[in-house]
Amino acid sequence: MKALAALLRQTTLVKTSLAAMLVAALTFASSELYQLTQPKGPGVIGIVWQPDNATVGISGDWDKLGARQLLVQWTAVDDQSFIPGTDLPNVPVLPDWARIGQQPWAQEVILGLAGYFSENRSRDNIEQLAVLSAQMAKVKTPLNVTGWYFPAEVDPSWSRAKELPALLAKLPRPLWISVYDGAN
């Protein structure tokens, strides 16, 4: 009888141990499965677009990557406007701003102002770009503009960079600029 009782205790212990291991394995597996099925955070918050004559028809499915913000590098470049209603001549084909503003990847737009393709030309004409940018910012667009971008690039070697706060004081806010360090 003692042998039978000992055997039953061992069998019960084995069954209990197996059941505990099975519960632990199922808990771990379900936790891992839960993690795999949860949506990931957006891989991309927004996109940057440098309008030119070849890309005025911008389109894409960037929202599938998570993008909902669009930074437009400029609305005027080399003394031509990408938006109607300015004193500048328009580019040959204007972007369809109404369509762009309805895109899921352009729900919030940081709108670039006036610039030049040439960095040196931008720096040589920074005062004029600041004045023109203030005018460009007043032109109404069908976009949800949440910020502004002044497209002149700044780096430590540019001695006039310290003048920017005064030059850009009349531009709307929030205002973005591009900076880099060419020494690195």
PDB file of C-alpha atoms in Angstrom:
ATOM      1  CA  MET A   1       0.000   0.000   0.000  1.00  0.00           C
ATOM      2  CA  LYS A   2       2.831   2.341   0.847  1.00  0.00           C
ATOM      3  CA  ALA A   3       4.358   1.710  -2.573  1.00  0.00           C
ATOM      4  CA  LEU A   4       1.060   2.496  -4.299  1.00  0.00           C
ATOM      5  CA  ALA A   5       0.661   5.710  -2.285  1.00  0.00           C
ATOM      6  CA  ALA A   6       4.232   6.768  -3.157  1.00  0.00           C
ATOM      7  CA  LEU A   7       3.613   6.037  -6.846  1.00  0.00           C
ATOM      8  CA  LEU A   8       0.407   8.087  -6.813  1.00  0.00           C
ATOM      9  CA  ARG A   9       2.221  10.997  -5.145  1.00  0.00           C
ATOM     10  CA  GLN A  10       4.949  10.878  -7.811  1.00  0.00           C
ATOM     11  CA  THR A  11       2.366  10.691 -10.610  1.00  0.00           C
ATOM     12  CA  THR A  12       0.450  13.638  -9.148  1.00  0.00           C
ATOM     13  CA  LEU A  13       3.690  15.598  -8.754  1.00  0.00           C
ATOM     14  CA  VAL A  14       4.680  14.878 -12.361  1.00  0.00           C
ATOM     15  CA  LYS A  15       1.218  15.846 -13.627  1.00  0.00           C
ATOM     16  CA  THR A  16       1.236  19.046 -11.556  1.00  0.00           C
ATOM     17  CA  SER A  17       4.723  19.927 -12.798  1.00  0.00           C
ATOM     18  CA  LEU A  18       3.738  19.272 -16.414  1.00  0.00           C
ATOM     19  CA  ALA A  19       0.576  21.331 -16.003  1.00  0.00           C
ATOM     20  CA  ALA A  20       2.553  24.224 -14.496  1.00  0.00           C
ATOM     21  CA  MET A  21       5.096  24.118 -17.327  1.00  0.00           C
ATOM     22  CA  LEU A  22       2.288  24.010 -19.900  1.00  0.00           C
ATOM     23  CA  VAL A  23       0.576  27.037 -18.319  1.00  0.00           C
ATOM     24  CA  ALA A  24       3.897  28.929 -18.274  1.00  0.00           C
ATOM     25  CA  ALA A  25       4.603  28.075 -21.918  1.00  0.00           C
ATOM     26  CA  LEU A  26       1.101  29.108 -23.005  1.00  0.00           C
ATOM     27  CA  THR A  27       1.351  32.361 -21.046  1.00  0.00           C
ATOM     28  CA  PHE A  28       4.698  33.179 -22.660  1.00  0.00           C
ATOM     29  CA  ALA A  29       3.457  32.257 -26.149  1.00  0.00           C
ATOM     30  CA  SER A  30       0.284  34.308 -25.809  1.00  0.00           C
ATOM     31  CA  SER A  31       2.295  37.287 -24.532  1.00  0.00           C
ATOM     32  CA  GLU A  32       4.638  37.059 -27.519  1.00  0.00           C
ATOM     33  CA  LEU A  33       1.710  36.674 -29.923  1.00  0.00           C
ATOM     34  CA  TYR A  34       0.024  39.710 -28.376  1.00  0.00           C
ATOM     35  CA  GLN A  35       3.190  41.785 -28.898  1.00  0.00           C
ATOM     36  CA  LEU A  36       3.451  40.680 -32.533  1.00  0.00           C
ATOM     37  CA  THR A  37      -0.143  41.643 -33.304  1.00  0.00           C
ATOM     38  CA  GLN A  38       0.002  45.132 -31.766  1.00  0.00           C
ATOM     39  CA  PRO A  39       0.357  48.035 -34.205  1.00  0.00           C
ATOM     40  CA  LYS A  40       3.794  49.556 -34.228  1.00  0.00           C
ATOM     41  CA  GLY A  41       4.378  53.286 -33.774  1.00  0.00           C
ATOM     42  CA  PRO A  42       4.696  55.267 -36.978  1.00  0.00           C
ATOM     43  CA  GLY A  43       7.936  54.652 -38.792  1.00  0.00           C
ATOM     44  CA  VAL A  44       7.691  58.036 -40.490  1.00  0.00           C
ATOM     45  CA  ILE A  45       6.129  61.212 -39.110  1.00  0.00           C
ATOM     46  CA  GLY A  46       6.425  63.336 -42.227  1.00  0.00           C
ATOM     47  CA  ILE A  47       8.059  63.915 -45.565  1.00  0.00           C
ATOM     48  CA  VAL A  48      10.081  66.757 -47.076  1.00  0.00           C
ATOM     49  CA  TRP A  49       9.299  67.929 -50.609  1.00  0.00           C
ATOM     50  CA  GLN A  50      11.492  70.200 -52.687  1.00  0.00           C
ATOM     51  CA  PRO A  51       9.111  71.437 -55.395  1.00  0.00           C
ATOM     52  CA  ASP A  52      10.489  71.822 -58.882  1.00  0.00           C
ATOM     53  CA  ASN A  53       8.977  71.739 -62.354  1.00  0.00           C
ATOM     54  CA  ALA A  54       9.347  67.958 -62.540  1.00  0.00           C
ATOM     55  CA  THR A  55       7.614  67.199 -59.220  1.00  0.00           C
ATOM     56  CA  VAL A  56       4.625  69.570 -59.087  1.00  0.00           C
ATOM     57  CA  GLY A  57       2.313  66.547 -59.297  1.00  0.00           C
ATOM     58  CA  ILE A  58       3.545  65.104 -55.991  1.00  0.00           C
ATOM     59  CA  SER A  59       1.678  61.963 -54.972  1.00  0.00           C
ATOM     60  CA  GLY A  60       2.322  58.853 -52.973  1.00  0.00           C
ATOM     61  CA  ASP A  61       1.165  56.537 -50.218  1.00  0.00           C
ATOM     62  CA  TRP A  62       3.525  57.918 -47.576  1.00  0.00           C
ATOM     63  CA  ASP A  63       0.676  57.840 -45.058  1.00  0.00           C
ATOM     64  CA  LYS A  64       1.051  54.036 -45.091  1.00  0.00           C
ATOM     65  CA  LEU A  65       4.471  54.635 -43.548  1.00  0.00           C
ATOM     66  CA  GLY A  66       2.886  56.856 -40.891  1.00  0.00           C
ATOM     67  CA  ALA A  67       3.493  60.239 -42.546  1.00  0.00           C
ATOM     68  CA  ARG A  68       0.932  62.939 -41.911  1.00  0.00           C
ATOM     69  CA  GLN A  69       3.168  66.009 -41.979  1.00  0.00           C
ATOM     70  CA  LEU A  70       4.608  67.636 -45.087  1.00  0.00           C
ATOM     71  CA  LEU A  71       7.499  70.081 -45.096  1.00  0.00           C
ATOM     72  CA  VAL A  72       7.549  72.019 -48.373  1.00  0.00           C
ATOM     73  CA  GLN A  73      11.056  73.367 -48.972  1.00  0.00           C
ATOM     74  CA  TRP A  74       9.883  76.536 -50.684  1.00  0.00           C
ATOM     75  CA  THR A  75       6.916  78.273 -52.283  1.00  0.00           C
ATOM     76  CA  ALA A  76       9.199  80.509 -54.357  1.00  0.00           C
ATOM     77  CA  VAL A  77      12.586  79.640 -55.790  1.00  0.00           C
ATOM     78  CA  ASP A  78      14.846  81.557 -58.138  1.00  0.00           C
ATOM     79  CA  ASP A  79      12.283  84.380 -58.382  1.00  0.00           C
ATOM     80  CA  GLN A  80       9.429  82.115 -59.518  1.00  0.00           C
ATOM     81  CA  SER A  81       6.405  81.246 -57.417  1.00  0.00           C
ATOM     82  CA  PHE A  82       4.832  77.845 -56.816  1.00  0.00           C
ATOM     83  CA  ILE A  83       1.692  79.498 -55.429  1.00  0.00           C
ATOM     84  CA  PRO A  84      -0.622  81.874 -57.292  1.00  0.00           C
ATOM     85  CA  GLY A  85      -1.345  85.369 -56.032  1.00  0.00           C
ATOM     86  CA  THR A  86       2.183  86.704 -55.583  1.00  0.00           C
ATOM     87  CA  ASP A  87       4.064  89.468 -57.395  1.00  0.00           C
ATOM     88  CA  LEU A  88       6.469  86.874 -58.816  1.00  0.00           C
ATOM     89  CA  PRO A  89       5.943  85.065 -62.106  1.00  0.00           C
ATOM     90  CA  ASN A  90       4.551  81.566 -61.582  1.00  0.00           C
ATOM     91  CA  VAL A  91       6.427  78.402 -62.462  1.00  0.00           C
ATOM     92  CA  PRO A  92       5.184  76.832 -65.732  1.00  0.00           C
ATOM     93  CA  VAL A  93       2.851  74.400 -63.916  1.00  0.00           C
ATOM     94  CA  LEU A  94       1.589  75.080 -60.403  1.00  0.00           C
ATOM     95  CA  PRO A  95       1.129  72.295 -57.863  1.00  0.00           C
ATOM     96  CA  ASP A  96      -2.487  71.368 -57.133  1.00  0.00           C
ATOM     97  CA  TRP A  97      -2.400  72.697 -53.576  1.00  0.00           C
ATOM     98  CA  ALA A  98      -6.058  71.853 -52.924  1.00  0.00           C
ATOM     99  CA  ARG A  99      -5.408  68.188 -53.797  1.00  0.00           C
ATOM    100  CA  ILE A 100      -2.168  68.133 -51.822  1.00  0.00           C
ATOM    101  CA  GLY A 101      -3.904  69.605 -48.775  1.00  0.00           C
ATOM    102  CA  GLN A 102      -6.416  66.743 -48.817  1.00  0.00           C
ATOM    103  CA  GLN A 103      -3.757  64.031 -48.784  1.00  0.00           C
ATOM    104  CA  PRO A 104      -3.410  62.059 -45.541  1.00  0.00           C
ATOM    105  CA  TRP A 105       0.360  62.696 -45.600  1.00  0.00           C
ATOM    106  CA  ALA A 106      -0.202  66.478 -45.729  1.00  0.00           C
ATOM    107  CA  GLN A 107      -2.590  66.992 -42.833  1.00  0.00           C
ATOM    108  CA  GLU A 108      -0.086  69.346 -41.220  1.00  0.00           C
ATOM    109  CA  VAL A 109       2.141  71.450 -43.455  1.00  0.00           C
ATOM    110  CA  ILE A 110       5.321  73.313 -42.654  1.00  0.00           C
ATOM    111  CA  LEU A 111       5.359  75.719 -45.572  1.00  0.00           C
ATOM    112  CA  GLY A 112       8.667  76.824 -47.030  1.00  0.00           C
ATOM    113  CA  LEU A 113       9.051  80.430 -48.038  1.00  0.00           C
ATOM    114  CA  ALA A 114      11.351  82.093 -50.608  1.00  0.00           C
ATOM    115  CA  GLY A 115      14.754  80.695 -51.511  1.00  0.00           C
ATOM    116  CA  TYR A 116      17.305  80.044 -54.208  1.00  0.00           C
ATOM    117  CA  PHE A 117      18.704  76.739 -55.422  1.00  0.00           C
ATOM    118  CA  SER A 118      22.181  78.193 -54.946  1.00  0.00           C
ATOM    119  CA  GLU A 119      23.290  78.463 -51.323  1.00  0.00           C
ATOM    120  CA  ASN A 120      25.693  81.279 -52.217  1.00  0.00           C
ATOM    121  CA  ARG A 121      22.957  83.219 -53.986  1.00  0.00           C
ATOM    122  CA  SER A 122      20.683  82.771 -50.963  1.00  0.00           C
ATOM    123  CA  ARG A 123      23.353  84.109 -48.648  1.00  0.00           C
ATOM    124  CA  ASP A 124      24.170  87.041 -50.936  1.00  0.00           C
ATOM    125  CA  ASN A 125      20.474  88.004 -51.090  1.00  0.00           C
ATOM    126  CA  ILE A 126      19.343  87.108 -47.585  1.00  0.00           C
ATOM    127  CA  GLU A 127      17.665  90.472 -46.942  1.00  0.00           C
ATOM    128  CA  GLN A 128      15.574  90.227 -50.121  1.00  0.00           C
ATOM    129  CA  LEU A 129      14.641  86.628 -49.315  1.00  0.00           C
ATOM    130  CA  ALA A 130      13.457  87.658 -45.859  1.00  0.00           C
ATOM    131  CA  VAL A 131      11.266  90.449 -47.302  1.00  0.00           C
ATOM    132  CA  LEU A 132       9.918  88.189 -50.058  1.00  0.00           C
ATOM    133  CA  SER A 133       9.289  85.414 -47.536  1.00  0.00           C
ATOM    134  CA  ALA A 134       7.189  87.755 -45.386  1.00  0.00           C
ATOM    135  CA  GLN A 135       5.097  88.528 -48.487  1.00  0.00           C
ATOM    136  CA  MET A 136       4.818  84.835 -49.433  1.00  0.00           C
ATOM    137  CA  ALA A 137       3.602  83.939 -45.937  1.00  0.00           C
ATOM    138  CA  LYS A 138       0.607  86.262 -46.365  1.00  0.00           C
ATOM    139  CA  VAL A 139      -0.667  84.447 -49.474  1.00  0.00           C
ATOM    140  CA  LYS A 140      -3.582  82.142 -48.631  1.00  0.00           C
ATOM    141  CA  THR A 141      -3.328  78.482 -49.570  1.00  0.00           C
ATOM    142  CA  PRO A 142      -5.739  75.565 -49.051  1.00  0.00           C
ATOM    143  CA  LEU A 143      -3.196  73.935 -46.746  1.00  0.00           C
ATOM    144  CA  ASN A 144      -3.314  73.426 -42.987  1.00  0.00           C
ATOM    145  CA  VAL A 145      -0.131  75.384 -42.311  1.00  0.00           C
ATOM    146  CA  THR A 146       1.206  74.573 -38.853  1.00  0.00           C
ATOM    147  CA  GLY A 147       4.652  76.121 -39.280  1.00  0.00           C
ATOM    148  CA  TRP A 148       6.973  77.928 -41.657  1.00  0.00           C
ATOM    149  CA  TYR A 149      10.395  77.124 -43.095  1.00  0.00           C
ATOM    150  CA  PHE A 150      12.982  79.679 -44.220  1.00  0.00           C
ATOM    151  CA  PRO A 151      15.023  77.725 -46.795  1.00  0.00           C
ATOM    152  CA  ALA A 152      18.411  79.443 -46.483  1.00  0.00           C
ATOM    153  CA  GLU A 153      20.913  77.013 -44.983  1.00  0.00           C
ATOM    154  CA  VAL A 154      23.054  78.125 -42.056  1.00  0.00           C
ATOM    155  CA  ASP A 155      26.425  76.779 -40.979  1.00  0.00           C
ATOM    156  CA  PRO A 156      29.133  78.059 -38.610  1.00  0.00           C
ATOM    157  CA  SER A 157      31.299  79.356 -41.468  1.00  0.00           C
ATOM    158  CA  TRP A 158      28.663  81.866 -42.571  1.00  0.00           C
ATOM    159  CA  SER A 159      29.633  85.135 -40.912  1.00  0.00           C
ATOM    160  CA  ARG A 160      26.224  86.760 -41.512  1.00  0.00           C
ATOM    161  CA  ALA A 161      24.302  84.043 -39.689  1.00  0.00           C
ATOM    162  CA  LYS A 162      24.213  86.254 -36.595  1.00  0.00           C
ATOM    163  CA  GLU A 163      22.035  88.727 -38.573  1.00  0.00           C
ATOM    164  CA  LEU A 164      19.252  86.172 -39.043  1.00  0.00           C
ATOM    165  CA  PRO A 165      17.242  86.890 -35.882  1.00  0.00           C
ATOM    166  CA  ALA A 166      16.667  90.502 -36.967  1.00  0.00           C
ATOM    167  CA  LEU A 167      16.112  89.592 -40.626  1.00  0.00           C
ATOM    168  CA  LEU A 168      13.600  86.864 -39.797  1.00  0.00           C
ATOM    169  CA  ALA A 169      11.764  88.780 -37.061  1.00  0.00           C
ATOM    170  CA  LYS A 170       8.822  89.626 -39.340  1.00  0.00           C
ATOM    171  CA  LEU A 171       8.260  86.046 -40.453  1.00  0.00           C
ATOM    172  CA  PRO A 172       5.411  84.018 -38.926  1.00  0.00           C
ATOM    173  CA  ARG A 173       6.018  81.474 -36.205  1.00  0.00           C
ATOM    174  CA  PRO A 174       6.740  78.696 -35.535  1.00  0.00           C
ATOM    175  CA  LEU A 175       9.663  79.101 -37.906  1.00  0.00           C
ATOM    176  CA  TRP A 176      12.126  76.431 -38.983  1.00  0.00           C
ATOM    177  CA  ILE A 177      15.571  76.869 -40.527  1.00  0.00           C
ATOM    178  CA  SER A 178      18.100  74.368 -41.811  1.00  0.00           C
ATOM    179  CA  VAL A 179      21.518  74.195 -40.180  1.00  0.00           C
ATOM    180  CA  TYR A 180      24.545  72.051 -40.752  1.00  0.00           C
ATOM    181  CA  ASP A 181      28.181  71.932 -39.748  1.00  0.00           C
ATOM    182  CA  GLY A 182      30.377  71.496 -42.809  1.00  0.00           C
ATOM    183  CA  ALA A 183      33.428  70.998 -40.586  1.00  0.00           C
ATOM    184  CA  ASN A 184      32.248  67.567 -39.472  1.00  0.00           C
TER     185      ASN A 184
END
